[in-house]
XYZ file of C-alpha atoms in Angstrom:
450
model
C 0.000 0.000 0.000
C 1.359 3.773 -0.714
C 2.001 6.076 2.259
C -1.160 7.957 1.804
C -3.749 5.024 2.098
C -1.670 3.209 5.194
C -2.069 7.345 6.629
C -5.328 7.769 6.248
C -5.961 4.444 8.055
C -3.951 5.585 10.402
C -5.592 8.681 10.785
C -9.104 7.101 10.586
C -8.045 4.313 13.340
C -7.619 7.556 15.872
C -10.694 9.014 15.265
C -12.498 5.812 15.256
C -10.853 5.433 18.906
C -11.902 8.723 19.758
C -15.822 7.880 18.216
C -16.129 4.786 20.046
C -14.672 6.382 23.341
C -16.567 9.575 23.441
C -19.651 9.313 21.426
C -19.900 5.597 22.051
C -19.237 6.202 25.721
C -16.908 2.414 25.169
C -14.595 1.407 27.563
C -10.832 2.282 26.207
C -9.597 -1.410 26.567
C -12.178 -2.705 24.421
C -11.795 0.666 21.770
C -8.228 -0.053 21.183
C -9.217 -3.947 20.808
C -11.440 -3.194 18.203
C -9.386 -1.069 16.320
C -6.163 -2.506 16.610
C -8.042 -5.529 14.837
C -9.935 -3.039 12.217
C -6.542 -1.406 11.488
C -4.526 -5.211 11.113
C -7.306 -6.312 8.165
C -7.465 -2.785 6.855
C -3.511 -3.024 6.011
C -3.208 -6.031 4.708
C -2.040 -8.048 7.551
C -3.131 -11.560 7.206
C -6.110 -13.399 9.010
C -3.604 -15.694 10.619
C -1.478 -13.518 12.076
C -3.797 -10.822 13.742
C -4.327 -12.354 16.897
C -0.776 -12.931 17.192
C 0.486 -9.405 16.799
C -2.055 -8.552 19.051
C -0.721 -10.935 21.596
C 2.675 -9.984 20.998
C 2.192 -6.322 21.310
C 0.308 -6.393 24.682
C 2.841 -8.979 26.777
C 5.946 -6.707 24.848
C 4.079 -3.656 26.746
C 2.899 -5.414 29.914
C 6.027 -7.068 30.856
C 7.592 -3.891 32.732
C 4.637 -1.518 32.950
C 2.428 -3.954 34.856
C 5.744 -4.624 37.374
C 6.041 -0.650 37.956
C 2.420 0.373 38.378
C 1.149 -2.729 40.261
C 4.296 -2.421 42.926
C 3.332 1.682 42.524
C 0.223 1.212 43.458
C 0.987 -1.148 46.624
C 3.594 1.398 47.866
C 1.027 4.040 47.451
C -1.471 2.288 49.236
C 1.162 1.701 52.563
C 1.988 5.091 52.716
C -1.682 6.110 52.624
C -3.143 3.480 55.245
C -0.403 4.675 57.863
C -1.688 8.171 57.599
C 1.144 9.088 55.946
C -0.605 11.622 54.174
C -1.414 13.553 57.200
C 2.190 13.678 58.425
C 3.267 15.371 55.871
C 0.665 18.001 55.222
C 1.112 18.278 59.070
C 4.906 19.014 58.752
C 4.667 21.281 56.192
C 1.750 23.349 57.694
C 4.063 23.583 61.133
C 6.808 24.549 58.918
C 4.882 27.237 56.546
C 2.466 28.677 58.605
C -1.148 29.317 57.883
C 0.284 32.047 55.858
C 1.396 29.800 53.584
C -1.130 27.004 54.192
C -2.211 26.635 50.168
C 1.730 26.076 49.498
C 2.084 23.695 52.050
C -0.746 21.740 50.824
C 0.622 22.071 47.545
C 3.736 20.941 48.349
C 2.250 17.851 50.006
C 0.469 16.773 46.824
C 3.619 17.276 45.443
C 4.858 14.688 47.216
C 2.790 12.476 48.487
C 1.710 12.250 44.616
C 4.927 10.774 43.087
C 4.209 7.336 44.338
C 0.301 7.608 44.638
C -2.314 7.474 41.331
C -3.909 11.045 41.546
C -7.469 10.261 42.398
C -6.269 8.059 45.317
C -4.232 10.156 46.447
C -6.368 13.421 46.276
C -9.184 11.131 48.063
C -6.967 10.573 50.612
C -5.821 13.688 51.108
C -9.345 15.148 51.102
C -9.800 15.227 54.993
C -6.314 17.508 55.287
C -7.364 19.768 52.696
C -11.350 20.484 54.654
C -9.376 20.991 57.971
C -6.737 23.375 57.186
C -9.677 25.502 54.933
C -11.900 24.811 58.158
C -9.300 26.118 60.628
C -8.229 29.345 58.509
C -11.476 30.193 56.364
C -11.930 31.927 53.323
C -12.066 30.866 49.892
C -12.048 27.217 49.577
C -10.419 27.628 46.017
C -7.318 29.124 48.053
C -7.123 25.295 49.308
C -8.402 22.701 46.874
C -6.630 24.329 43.498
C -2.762 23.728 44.611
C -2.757 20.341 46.020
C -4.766 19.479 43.370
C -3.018 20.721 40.072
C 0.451 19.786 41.969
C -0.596 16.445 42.059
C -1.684 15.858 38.582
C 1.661 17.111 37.415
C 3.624 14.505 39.437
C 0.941 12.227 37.932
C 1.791 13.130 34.201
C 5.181 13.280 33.918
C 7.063 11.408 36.656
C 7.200 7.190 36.804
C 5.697 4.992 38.293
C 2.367 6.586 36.966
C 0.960 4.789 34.137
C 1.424 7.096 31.406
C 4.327 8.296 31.262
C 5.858 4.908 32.184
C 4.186 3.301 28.815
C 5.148 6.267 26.874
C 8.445 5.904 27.949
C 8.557 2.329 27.305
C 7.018 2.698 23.714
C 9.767 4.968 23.013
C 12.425 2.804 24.772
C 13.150 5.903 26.861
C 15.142 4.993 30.061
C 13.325 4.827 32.739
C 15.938 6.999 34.831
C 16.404 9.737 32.578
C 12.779 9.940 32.292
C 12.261 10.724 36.200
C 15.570 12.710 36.675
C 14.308 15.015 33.427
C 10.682 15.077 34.695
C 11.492 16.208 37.951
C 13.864 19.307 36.411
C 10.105 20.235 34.264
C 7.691 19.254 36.727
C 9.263 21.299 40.317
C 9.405 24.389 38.410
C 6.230 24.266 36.401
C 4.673 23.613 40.129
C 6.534 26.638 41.960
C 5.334 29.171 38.979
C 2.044 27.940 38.211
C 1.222 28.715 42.020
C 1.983 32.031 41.279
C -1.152 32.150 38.789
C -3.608 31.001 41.281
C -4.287 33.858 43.359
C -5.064 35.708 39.802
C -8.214 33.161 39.481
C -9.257 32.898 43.619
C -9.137 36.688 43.354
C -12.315 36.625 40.565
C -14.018 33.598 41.906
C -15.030 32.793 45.112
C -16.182 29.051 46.809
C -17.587 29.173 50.000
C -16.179 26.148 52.243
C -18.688 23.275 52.978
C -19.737 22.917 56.437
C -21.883 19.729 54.918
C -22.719 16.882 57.768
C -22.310 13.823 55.396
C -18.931 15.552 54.174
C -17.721 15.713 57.351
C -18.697 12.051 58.254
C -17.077 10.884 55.297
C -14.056 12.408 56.264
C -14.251 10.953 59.399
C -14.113 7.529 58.146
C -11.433 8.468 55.663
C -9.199 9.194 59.050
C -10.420 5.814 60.736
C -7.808 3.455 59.988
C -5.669 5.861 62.165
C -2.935 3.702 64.826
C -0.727 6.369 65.152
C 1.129 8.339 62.781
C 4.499 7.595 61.561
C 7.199 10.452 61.174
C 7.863 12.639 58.630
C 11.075 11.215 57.942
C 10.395 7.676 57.802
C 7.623 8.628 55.753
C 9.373 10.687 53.076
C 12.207 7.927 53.158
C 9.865 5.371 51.599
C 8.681 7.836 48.848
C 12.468 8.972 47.905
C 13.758 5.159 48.408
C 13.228 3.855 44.990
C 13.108 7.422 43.140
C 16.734 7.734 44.771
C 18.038 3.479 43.848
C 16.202 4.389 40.086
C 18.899 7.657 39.612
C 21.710 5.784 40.810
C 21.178 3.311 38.403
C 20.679 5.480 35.602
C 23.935 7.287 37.112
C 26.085 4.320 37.256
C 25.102 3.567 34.029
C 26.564 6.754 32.433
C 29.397 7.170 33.829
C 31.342 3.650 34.608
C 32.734 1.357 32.654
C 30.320 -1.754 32.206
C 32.685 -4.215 34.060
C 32.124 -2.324 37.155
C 30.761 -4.478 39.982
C 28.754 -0.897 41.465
C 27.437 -0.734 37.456
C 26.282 -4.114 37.975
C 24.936 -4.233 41.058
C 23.057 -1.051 40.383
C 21.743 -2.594 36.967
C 19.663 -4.788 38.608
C 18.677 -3.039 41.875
C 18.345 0.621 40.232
C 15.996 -1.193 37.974
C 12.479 0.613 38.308
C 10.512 -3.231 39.612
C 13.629 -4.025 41.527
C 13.906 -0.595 43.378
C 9.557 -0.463 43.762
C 9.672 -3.966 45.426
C 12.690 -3.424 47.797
C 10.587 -0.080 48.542
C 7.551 -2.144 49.431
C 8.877 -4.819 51.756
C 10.712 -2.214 52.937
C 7.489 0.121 54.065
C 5.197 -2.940 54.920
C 8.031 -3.822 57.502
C 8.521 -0.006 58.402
C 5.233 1.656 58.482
C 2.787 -1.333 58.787
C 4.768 -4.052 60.945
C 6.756 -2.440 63.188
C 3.578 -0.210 63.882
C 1.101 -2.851 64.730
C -0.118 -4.550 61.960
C 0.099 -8.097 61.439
C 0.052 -10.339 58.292
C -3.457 -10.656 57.369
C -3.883 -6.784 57.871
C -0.619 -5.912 55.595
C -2.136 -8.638 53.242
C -5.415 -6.610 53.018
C -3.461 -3.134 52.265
C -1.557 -4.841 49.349
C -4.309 -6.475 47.775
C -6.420 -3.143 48.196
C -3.797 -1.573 45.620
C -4.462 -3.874 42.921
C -8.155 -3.841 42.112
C -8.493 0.158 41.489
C -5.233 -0.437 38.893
C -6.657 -3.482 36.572
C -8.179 -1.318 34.534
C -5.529 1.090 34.232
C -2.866 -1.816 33.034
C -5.291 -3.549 30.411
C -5.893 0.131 29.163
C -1.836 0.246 28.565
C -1.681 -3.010 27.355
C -4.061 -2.218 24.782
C -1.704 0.917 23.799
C 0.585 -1.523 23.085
C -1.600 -3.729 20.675
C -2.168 -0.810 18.933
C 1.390 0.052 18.410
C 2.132 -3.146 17.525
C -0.557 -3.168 14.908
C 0.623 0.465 13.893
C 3.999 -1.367 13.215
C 3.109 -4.195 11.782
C 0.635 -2.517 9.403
C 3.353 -0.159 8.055
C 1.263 2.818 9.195
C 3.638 4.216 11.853
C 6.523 3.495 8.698
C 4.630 5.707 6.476
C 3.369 8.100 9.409
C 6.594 9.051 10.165
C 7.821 9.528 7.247
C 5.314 12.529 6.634
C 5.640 13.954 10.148
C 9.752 14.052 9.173
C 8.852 15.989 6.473
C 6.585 18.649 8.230
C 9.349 20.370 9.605
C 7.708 20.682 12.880
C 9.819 20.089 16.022
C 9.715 16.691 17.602
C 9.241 18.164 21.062
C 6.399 20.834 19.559
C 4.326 18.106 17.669
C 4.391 15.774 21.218
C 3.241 18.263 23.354
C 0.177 19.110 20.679
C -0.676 16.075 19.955
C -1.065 14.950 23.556
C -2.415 17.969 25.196
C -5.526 17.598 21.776
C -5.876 14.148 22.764
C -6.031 15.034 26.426
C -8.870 17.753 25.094
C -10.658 14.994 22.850
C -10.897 12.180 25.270
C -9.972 12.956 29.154
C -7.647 10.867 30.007
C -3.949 11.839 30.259
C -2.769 8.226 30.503
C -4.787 7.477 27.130
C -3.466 10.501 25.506
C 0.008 9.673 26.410
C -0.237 6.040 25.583
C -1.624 7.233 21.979
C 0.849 9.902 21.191
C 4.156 7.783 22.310
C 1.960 5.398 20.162
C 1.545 7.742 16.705
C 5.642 8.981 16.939
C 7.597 6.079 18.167
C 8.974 5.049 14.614
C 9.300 8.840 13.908
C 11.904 8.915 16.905
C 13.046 5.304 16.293
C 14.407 6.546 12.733
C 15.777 9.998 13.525
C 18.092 7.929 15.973
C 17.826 10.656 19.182
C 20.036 10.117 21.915
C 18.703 8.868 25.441
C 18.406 12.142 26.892
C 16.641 13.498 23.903
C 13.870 10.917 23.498
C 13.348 11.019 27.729
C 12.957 14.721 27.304
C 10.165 14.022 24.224
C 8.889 11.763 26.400
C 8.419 14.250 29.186
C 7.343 16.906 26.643
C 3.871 14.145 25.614
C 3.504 14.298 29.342
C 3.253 17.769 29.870
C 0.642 17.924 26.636
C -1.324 15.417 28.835
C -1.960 17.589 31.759
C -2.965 20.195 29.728
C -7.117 21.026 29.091
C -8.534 18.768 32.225
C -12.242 19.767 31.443
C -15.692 17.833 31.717
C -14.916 14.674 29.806
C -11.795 13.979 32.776
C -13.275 12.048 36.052
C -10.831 14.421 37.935
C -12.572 17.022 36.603
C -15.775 15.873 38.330
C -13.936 14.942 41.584
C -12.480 17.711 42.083
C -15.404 20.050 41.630
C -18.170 17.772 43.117
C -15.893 17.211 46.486
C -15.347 20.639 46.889
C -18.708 21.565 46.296
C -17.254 24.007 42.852
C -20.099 24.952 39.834
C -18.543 23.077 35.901
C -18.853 27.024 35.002
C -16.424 27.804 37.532
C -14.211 24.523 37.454
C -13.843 25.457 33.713
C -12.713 29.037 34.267
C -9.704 28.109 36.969
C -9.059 24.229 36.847
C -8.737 23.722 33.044
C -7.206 26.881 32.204
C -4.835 26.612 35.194
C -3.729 22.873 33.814
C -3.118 24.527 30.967
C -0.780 27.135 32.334
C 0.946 24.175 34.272
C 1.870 21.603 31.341
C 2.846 24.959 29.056
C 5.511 26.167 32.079
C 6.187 22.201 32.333
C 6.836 22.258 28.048
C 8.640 25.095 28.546
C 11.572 24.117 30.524
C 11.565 20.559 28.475
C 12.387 23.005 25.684
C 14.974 24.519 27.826
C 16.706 21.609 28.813
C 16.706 20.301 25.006
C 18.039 23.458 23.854
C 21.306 22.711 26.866
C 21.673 18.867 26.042
């Protein structure tokens, strides 16, 4: 087939993903099923050998992403049944002041966000966020907005989240480089876009609920309570594996390969390796040596694993699609005519992932897809490491941009917080906007340096 039919397949197989998703109100796992197999009989590839690419592209995908968000997740879930949560937004409130009590609780989403999913750990964090607005008053935008957008852009561009950890696998982006560059766009995009917020609580006010079935359900969020851990130990378990993953990625660079540190850091800088050690670590740490026993660590773990399912089977199903995309020749022929544009690498990532974030909702999905649509672009331009871990961070930042009504977050947030779509639209999805451009922006930077 010539380059213009396998593209316009290409280009009908995402808008048939978006149709089914949006219109058809389907389930992403099953959309990308269906047109992973649409686009494999469209392109020629033969009856016989469908299934098998299918297969093929899934367990390529699932074979490190499922290790990295299902250990992720259980980590997460430790941290927040120990209160751990509430230690830090304590620490930081005693340290800041009520002054500075919406940067505090930014800075604890900030935080307690790298190894927590965002709607878990904004539920969690829910209680915190009604008692410091409770205790100092005003406008309950002043309080929900920073912890909020800080923790959707840990969520977007820093492993182990789901998104960026397929993207970076699609693009066989190190897994190291990945975090260290996220963390360089992701601190400063969260410092500056804070500075934006008082521009929107200034024209738009939210009155703080007082509502008796809000407070009870905060009560039983806080019920699991034996005690809270310290800040330390708590923080130690969240910078554990992000600190074993550098290291890794460090050694790597810069000794030789017969090094014994290289190779022990090959294996236990490795992003499962570092994730596990993290979570025998904190079940021993902040659920053992505080009281639990087995059955009651058992529960926490297995806790974790249920809210992720659909999560990984929506990744795995990125990765049927790329296979298919591969397969097919369309990603051959696709990148072939986004070489040819002219447009940066880094520019066309960040669009194409912040209009698929716009079209569909989810920042995982848009991600996935994007990594997805340039992979053999990036495969054939033969970037360095650093360079195709900064595109990969660029998609990311795309994918936190335009949260609006079709994003569940978007309906969390607002609903919890008691905030009108009208006014959810005029701070939240402009100010995720203004957060994965400043995020862009310094990707941009760092490219222009490396």
């Amino acid at each position: 087939m010539s380059n213009e039919v396998l593209i316009l397949i290409g280009v009908v197989s995402v808008i048939a993903l978006l149709t089914l998703m949006i219109k058809g109100k389907v389930h992403p796992f099953l959309s990308l099923g269906i047109v992973s197999i649409a686009v494999a009989l469209s392109a020629g590839i033969p009856m016989t050998d469908v299934i098998p690419t299918l297969i093929k592209g899934m367990g390529g995908t699932l074979g490190s992403v499922a290790l990295i968000v299902g250990l992720g997740a259980m980590l997460g879930k430790i941290i927040e049944k120990s209160n751990g949560a509430d230690v830090l937004a304590g620490w930081l409130l005693e340290k800041f002041g009520e002054k500075r009590a919406s940067f505090a609780l930014g800075a604890t989403g900030f935080i307690f966000g790298i190894p927590v999913f965002v709607d878990v750990g904004f539920l969690v964090l829910l209680p915190i966020i009604f008692s410091v607005a409770r205790r100092i008053g005003g406008n309950m935008l002043v309080y929900a907005l920073p912890i909020g957008l800080s923790m959707l852009m840990v969520h977007v561009v820093l492993p182990p989240h789901p998104g960026i950890v397929a993207g970076a696998q699609t693009l066989n982006a190190d897994i190291g480089l990945v975090l260290g560059v996220g963390l360089v766009a992701a601190l400063p995009a969260y410092l500056i876009g804070q500075m934006f917020i008082p521009l929107f609580t200034k024209k738009h006010f939210v009155p703080i609920p007082t509502s008796t079935d809000l407070i009870q359900y905060q009560k039983q969020l806080s019920q699991d309570a034996d005690g809270l851990p310290k800040f330390g130990t708590v923080l130690s378990m969240i910078v554990l594996p992000l600190l074993l993953i550098m290291l890794g990625t460090i050694t790597a660079t810069t000794l030789p390969k017969e090094s014994m540190i290289r190779q022990v850091f090959s294996m236990v800088g490795s992003s499962p390796f570092a994730l596990l050690l993290a979570v025998c670590i904190s079940s021993y740490v902040l659920g053992f040596r505080r009281g639990w026993n087995k059955d009651k660590v058992e529960d926490v773990l297995n806790s974790a694993l249920a809210p992720i399912a659909g999560i990984i089977l929506i990744t795995g199903a990125g990765g049927m699609f790329g296979k298919v995309l591969d397969a097919s020749g369309v990603g051959k022929a696709l990148s072939e005519v986004l070489s040819s544009t002219g447009l940066p690498i880094l520019a066309l990532g960040f669009i194409l992932s912040a209009l698929l974030r716009a079209a569909q909702g989810s920042a995982t999905v848009a991600t996935i897809t994007t990594t997805t649509i340039l992979a053999p672009a990036i495969a054939a331009a033969g970037y360095s490491d650093i360079h195709v871990a900064l595109i990969t961070a660029a998609v990311g930042a795309g994918s936190m941009t335009l949260s609006h009504v079709n994003d569940s977050l978007f309906w969390v947030w607002t609903k919890f917080f008691g905030i009108t779509i009208s006014q959810g639209l005029r701070t939240w999805s402009i100010l995720t906007t203004i957060y994965g451009t400043i995020a862009f922006g310094f990707v941009c930077l760092m490219w222009v340096l490396v």
